[in-house]
């Protein structure tokens, strides 16, 4: 004896299978997508935040008392307000930065720095920046070396 299925039942099973496959694909995509990260505004003179779970973005406004704000993004920061000015032949008015390591006891999460230079086999790095016209800037890309493994502040002049 031959059993026949109702065409509607076969079609329903096919649609249900396609729906389940689509939901499984969607769940897999959502489960592996990185968490959304909202930009963070920092206006405190020495305010910081962490990005990518391992880098510290810091405002570091120390040369003036006027407001400076930066916005930390998932890949760095941008200066959104920079009131005041200083002479171009002296110290900077601020030094906003992104770092992995330690800056005056504020260490980035999970950092393996400081480390002996001979223990570092590679340090892939890069920089990208843009700026507005009609202003004076000094963009720097620094790698700080220290004769002792400090995490608590400056060692003074470096050579």
PDB file of C-alpha atoms in Angstrom:
ATOM      1  CA  UNK A   1       0.000   0.000   0.000  1.00  0.00           C
ATOM      2  CA  UNK A   2       1.299   3.378  -0.965  1.00  0.00           C
ATOM      3  CA  UNK A   3       1.050   6.320   1.443  1.00  0.00           C
ATOM      4  CA  UNK A   4       0.621   9.726  -0.084  1.00  0.00           C
ATOM      5  CA  UNK A   5       1.252  12.972   1.661  1.00  0.00           C
ATOM      6  CA  UNK A   6      -1.010  15.902   1.379  1.00  0.00           C
ATOM      7  CA  UNK A   7       0.640  18.578  -0.865  1.00  0.00           C
ATOM      8  CA  UNK A   8      -0.015  21.261   1.728  1.00  0.00           C
ATOM      9  CA  UNK A   9       1.824  19.233   4.392  1.00  0.00           C
ATOM     10  CA  UNK A  10       4.895  18.782   2.157  1.00  0.00           C
ATOM     11  CA  UNK A  11       4.906  22.475   1.302  1.00  0.00           C
ATOM     12  CA  UNK A  12       4.503  23.394   4.989  1.00  0.00           C
ATOM     13  CA  UNK A  13       7.444  21.149   5.935  1.00  0.00           C
ATOM     14  CA  UNK A  14       9.589  22.713   3.206  1.00  0.00           C
ATOM     15  CA  UNK A  15       8.731  26.259   4.329  1.00  0.00           C
ATOM     16  CA  UNK A  16       9.304  25.370   7.962  1.00  0.00           C
ATOM     17  CA  UNK A  17      12.705  23.845   7.080  1.00  0.00           C
ATOM     18  CA  UNK A  18      13.695  26.967   5.112  1.00  0.00           C
ATOM     19  CA  UNK A  19      12.559  29.204   7.966  1.00  0.00           C
ATOM     20  CA  UNK A  20      14.561  27.214  10.524  1.00  0.00           C
ATOM     21  CA  UNK A  21      17.641  27.292   8.286  1.00  0.00           C
ATOM     22  CA  UNK A  22      17.292  31.077   7.907  1.00  0.00           C
ATOM     23  CA  UNK A  23      16.892  31.560  11.662  1.00  0.00           C
ATOM     24  CA  UNK A  24      19.919  29.367  12.350  1.00  0.00           C
ATOM     25  CA  UNK A  25      21.995  31.416   9.898  1.00  0.00           C
ATOM     26  CA  UNK A  26      20.789  34.672  11.451  1.00  0.00           C
ATOM     27  CA  UNK A  27      21.576  33.389  14.958  1.00  0.00           C
ATOM     28  CA  UNK A  28      25.074  32.397  13.863  1.00  0.00           C
ATOM     29  CA  UNK A  29      25.691  35.822  12.334  1.00  0.00           C
ATOM     30  CA  UNK A  30      24.395  37.676  15.386  1.00  0.00           C
ATOM     31  CA  UNK A  31      26.386  35.442  17.712  1.00  0.00           C
ATOM     32  CA  UNK A  32      29.672  36.223  15.952  1.00  0.00           C
ATOM     33  CA  UNK A  33      29.125  39.915  15.248  1.00  0.00           C
ATOM     34  CA  UNK A  34      31.189  42.284  17.400  1.00  0.00           C
ATOM     35  CA  UNK A  35      29.314  44.152  20.076  1.00  0.00           C
ATOM     36  CA  UNK A  36      28.258  47.654  19.130  1.00  0.00           C
ATOM     37  CA  UNK A  37      30.374  50.358  20.709  1.00  0.00           C
ATOM     38  CA  UNK A  38      29.079  53.866  21.171  1.00  0.00           C
ATOM     39  CA  UNK A  39      31.564  56.715  20.844  1.00  0.00           C
ATOM     40  CA  UNK A  40      32.602  58.165  24.211  1.00  0.00           C
ATOM     41  CA  UNK A  41      33.101  61.894  24.744  1.00  0.00           C
ATOM     42  CA  UNK A  42      35.873  62.906  27.177  1.00  0.00           C
ATOM     43  CA  UNK A  43      36.131  66.521  28.350  1.00  0.00           C
ATOM     44  CA  UNK A  44      37.878  65.966  31.708  1.00  0.00           C
ATOM     45  CA  UNK A  45      41.459  67.241  31.526  1.00  0.00           C
ATOM     46  CA  UNK A  46      42.925  63.803  32.210  1.00  0.00           C
ATOM     47  CA  UNK A  47      39.882  61.664  31.409  1.00  0.00           C
ATOM     48  CA  UNK A  48      40.325  58.223  29.862  1.00  0.00           C
ATOM     49  CA  UNK A  49      38.366  55.340  28.431  1.00  0.00           C
ATOM     50  CA  UNK A  50      39.241  51.926  27.040  1.00  0.00           C
ATOM     51  CA  UNK A  51      38.660  50.787  23.460  1.00  0.00           C
ATOM     52  CA  UNK A  52      38.920  47.337  21.905  1.00  0.00           C
ATOM     53  CA  UNK A  53      39.344  45.973  25.422  1.00  0.00           C
ATOM     54  CA  UNK A  54      43.079  46.707  25.438  1.00  0.00           C
ATOM     55  CA  UNK A  55      43.885  50.319  24.531  1.00  0.00           C
ATOM     56  CA  UNK A  56      43.488  53.466  26.639  1.00  0.00           C
ATOM     57  CA  UNK A  57      42.389  56.737  25.026  1.00  0.00           C
ATOM     58  CA  UNK A  58      43.282  59.753  27.154  1.00  0.00           C
ATOM     59  CA  UNK A  59      42.512  63.446  26.809  1.00  0.00           C
ATOM     60  CA  UNK A  60      45.666  64.651  28.636  1.00  0.00           C
ATOM     61  CA  UNK A  61      45.002  68.407  28.508  1.00  0.00           C
ATOM     62  CA  UNK A  62      47.692  69.882  30.708  1.00  0.00           C
ATOM     63  CA  UNK A  63      49.071  73.032  29.120  1.00  0.00           C
ATOM     64  CA  UNK A  64      45.965  75.258  29.411  1.00  0.00           C
ATOM     65  CA  UNK A  65      42.814  75.622  31.468  1.00  0.00           C
ATOM     66  CA  UNK A  66      40.382  76.008  28.545  1.00  0.00           C
ATOM     67  CA  UNK A  67      38.134  73.142  27.517  1.00  0.00           C
ATOM     68  CA  UNK A  68      39.300  70.363  25.275  1.00  0.00           C
ATOM     69  CA  UNK A  69      37.074  67.429  24.365  1.00  0.00           C
ATOM     70  CA  UNK A  70      37.913  64.294  22.456  1.00  0.00           C
ATOM     71  CA  UNK A  71      35.652  61.522  21.261  1.00  0.00           C
ATOM     72  CA  UNK A  72      36.971  57.991  21.592  1.00  0.00           C
ATOM     73  CA  UNK A  73      35.859  55.758  18.729  1.00  0.00           C
ATOM     74  CA  UNK A  74      36.293  52.027  18.258  1.00  0.00           C
ATOM     75  CA  UNK A  75      39.552  52.670  16.378  1.00  0.00           C
ATOM     76  CA  UNK A  76      41.053  55.774  18.010  1.00  0.00           C
ATOM     77  CA  UNK A  77      39.917  59.312  18.827  1.00  0.00           C
ATOM     78  CA  UNK A  78      39.114  62.682  17.341  1.00  0.00           C
ATOM     79  CA  UNK A  79      39.403  66.118  18.911  1.00  0.00           C
ATOM     80  CA  UNK A  80      35.929  67.668  18.962  1.00  0.00           C
ATOM     81  CA  UNK A  81      36.625  70.877  20.908  1.00  0.00           C
ATOM     82  CA  UNK A  82      39.936  72.631  21.523  1.00  0.00           C
ATOM     83  CA  UNK A  83      39.503  76.047  23.101  1.00  0.00           C
ATOM     84  CA  UNK A  84      42.467  78.345  23.715  1.00  0.00           C
ATOM     85  CA  UNK A  85      45.931  78.412  22.237  1.00  0.00           C
ATOM     86  CA  UNK A  86      49.602  78.415  23.204  1.00  0.00           C
ATOM     87  CA  UNK A  87      52.676  79.806  21.431  1.00  0.00           C
ATOM     88  CA  UNK A  88      54.008  77.514  18.712  1.00  0.00           C
ATOM     89  CA  UNK A  89      57.554  77.742  20.112  1.00  0.00           C
ATOM     90  CA  UNK A  90      56.779  76.134  23.491  1.00  0.00           C
ATOM     91  CA  UNK A  91      55.150  73.180  25.144  1.00  0.00           C
ATOM     92  CA  UNK A  92      51.928  71.792  23.665  1.00  0.00           C
ATOM     93  CA  UNK A  93      48.604  72.617  25.286  1.00  0.00           C
ATOM     94  CA  UNK A  94      47.619  68.972  25.351  1.00  0.00           C
ATOM     95  CA  UNK A  95      48.722  65.523  24.352  1.00  0.00           C
ATOM     96  CA  UNK A  96      45.658  63.372  23.708  1.00  0.00           C
ATOM     97  CA  UNK A  97      46.717  59.847  22.905  1.00  0.00           C
ATOM     98  CA  UNK A  98      45.919  56.190  22.525  1.00  0.00           C
ATOM     99  CA  UNK A  99      48.244  53.692  24.153  1.00  0.00           C
ATOM    100  CA  UNK A 100      48.893  50.128  25.186  1.00  0.00           C
ATOM    101  CA  UNK A 101      50.991  49.972  28.333  1.00  0.00           C
ATOM    102  CA  UNK A 102      51.048  52.301  31.321  1.00  0.00           C
ATOM    103  CA  UNK A 103      50.871  56.063  31.770  1.00  0.00           C
ATOM    104  CA  UNK A 104      51.314  57.276  35.341  1.00  0.00           C
ATOM    105  CA  UNK A 105      49.837  54.093  36.883  1.00  0.00           C
ATOM    106  CA  UNK A 106      46.919  53.938  34.413  1.00  0.00           C
ATOM    107  CA  UNK A 107      47.694  50.680  32.629  1.00  0.00           C
ATOM    108  CA  UNK A 108      45.714  49.350  29.702  1.00  0.00           C
ATOM    109  CA  UNK A 109      43.750  46.147  30.420  1.00  0.00           C
ATOM    110  CA  UNK A 110      45.754  42.961  29.989  1.00  0.00           C
ATOM    111  CA  UNK A 111      48.905  44.771  28.902  1.00  0.00           C
ATOM    112  CA  UNK A 112      52.156  42.840  28.860  1.00  0.00           C
ATOM    113  CA  UNK A 113      54.096  46.078  29.079  1.00  0.00           C
ATOM    114  CA  UNK A 114      56.516  47.131  30.280  1.00  0.00           C
ATOM    115  CA  UNK A 115      58.654  44.401  28.747  1.00  0.00           C
ATOM    116  CA  UNK A 116      62.340  43.990  28.101  1.00  0.00           C
ATOM    117  CA  UNK A 117      63.035  45.087  24.526  1.00  0.00           C
ATOM    118  CA  UNK A 118      64.786  41.815  23.690  1.00  0.00           C
ATOM    119  CA  UNK A 119      61.602  39.940  24.677  1.00  0.00           C
ATOM    120  CA  UNK A 120      59.484  41.717  22.048  1.00  0.00           C
ATOM    121  CA  UNK A 121      59.653  39.794  18.776  1.00  0.00           C
ATOM    122  CA  UNK A 122      57.367  42.140  16.826  1.00  0.00           C
ATOM    123  CA  UNK A 123      55.317  45.245  17.392  1.00  0.00           C
ATOM    124  CA  UNK A 124      53.110  45.925  14.370  1.00  0.00           C
ATOM    125  CA  UNK A 125      51.840  49.488  14.560  1.00  0.00           C
ATOM    126  CA  UNK A 126      50.418  52.199  12.375  1.00  0.00           C
ATOM    127  CA  UNK A 127      48.974  55.690  12.384  1.00  0.00           C
ATOM    128  CA  UNK A 128      46.410  57.581  10.386  1.00  0.00           C
ATOM    129  CA  UNK A 129      45.340  61.162  11.010  1.00  0.00           C
ATOM    130  CA  UNK A 130      43.588  64.116   9.443  1.00  0.00           C
ATOM    131  CA  UNK A 131      43.185  67.715  10.543  1.00  0.00           C
ATOM    132  CA  UNK A 132      41.356  70.941   9.776  1.00  0.00           C
ATOM    133  CA  UNK A 133      43.093  73.743   7.916  1.00  0.00           C
ATOM    134  CA  UNK A 134      44.152  77.138   9.324  1.00  0.00           C
ATOM    135  CA  UNK A 135      45.561  75.787  12.594  1.00  0.00           C
ATOM    136  CA  UNK A 136      48.941  74.707  14.002  1.00  0.00           C
ATOM    137  CA  UNK A 137      49.382  71.037  14.877  1.00  0.00           C
ATOM    138  CA  UNK A 138      52.130  68.724  15.953  1.00  0.00           C
ATOM    139  CA  UNK A 139      51.130  65.111  15.500  1.00  0.00           C
ATOM    140  CA  UNK A 140      53.490  62.600  17.084  1.00  0.00           C
ATOM    141  CA  UNK A 141      53.910  58.856  16.909  1.00  0.00           C
ATOM    142  CA  UNK A 142      55.878  57.768  19.952  1.00  0.00           C
ATOM    143  CA  UNK A 143      57.335  54.536  21.223  1.00  0.00           C
ATOM    144  CA  UNK A 144      58.521  55.128  24.790  1.00  0.00           C
ATOM    145  CA  UNK A 145      61.522  53.220  26.109  1.00  0.00           C
ATOM    146  CA  UNK A 146      62.622  53.187  29.721  1.00  0.00           C
ATOM    147  CA  UNK A 147      65.733  51.722  31.357  1.00  0.00           C
ATOM    148  CA  UNK A 148      63.574  50.350  34.187  1.00  0.00           C
ATOM    149  CA  UNK A 149      60.177  48.588  33.993  1.00  0.00           C
ATOM    150  CA  UNK A 150      58.121  51.466  35.430  1.00  0.00           C
ATOM    151  CA  UNK A 151      54.358  51.712  35.552  1.00  0.00           C
ATOM    152  CA  UNK A 152      54.156  54.703  37.904  1.00  0.00           C
ATOM    153  CA  UNK A 153      55.223  57.747  35.890  1.00  0.00           C
ATOM    154  CA  UNK A 154      57.909  59.604  34.047  1.00  0.00           C
ATOM    155  CA  UNK A 155      61.572  58.776  34.220  1.00  0.00           C
ATOM    156  CA  UNK A 156      62.635  62.235  33.088  1.00  0.00           C
ATOM    157  CA  UNK A 157      64.535  62.975  29.882  1.00  0.00           C
ATOM    158  CA  UNK A 158      64.921  60.128  27.451  1.00  0.00           C
ATOM    159  CA  UNK A 159      67.672  59.560  24.968  1.00  0.00           C
TER     160      UNK A 159
END
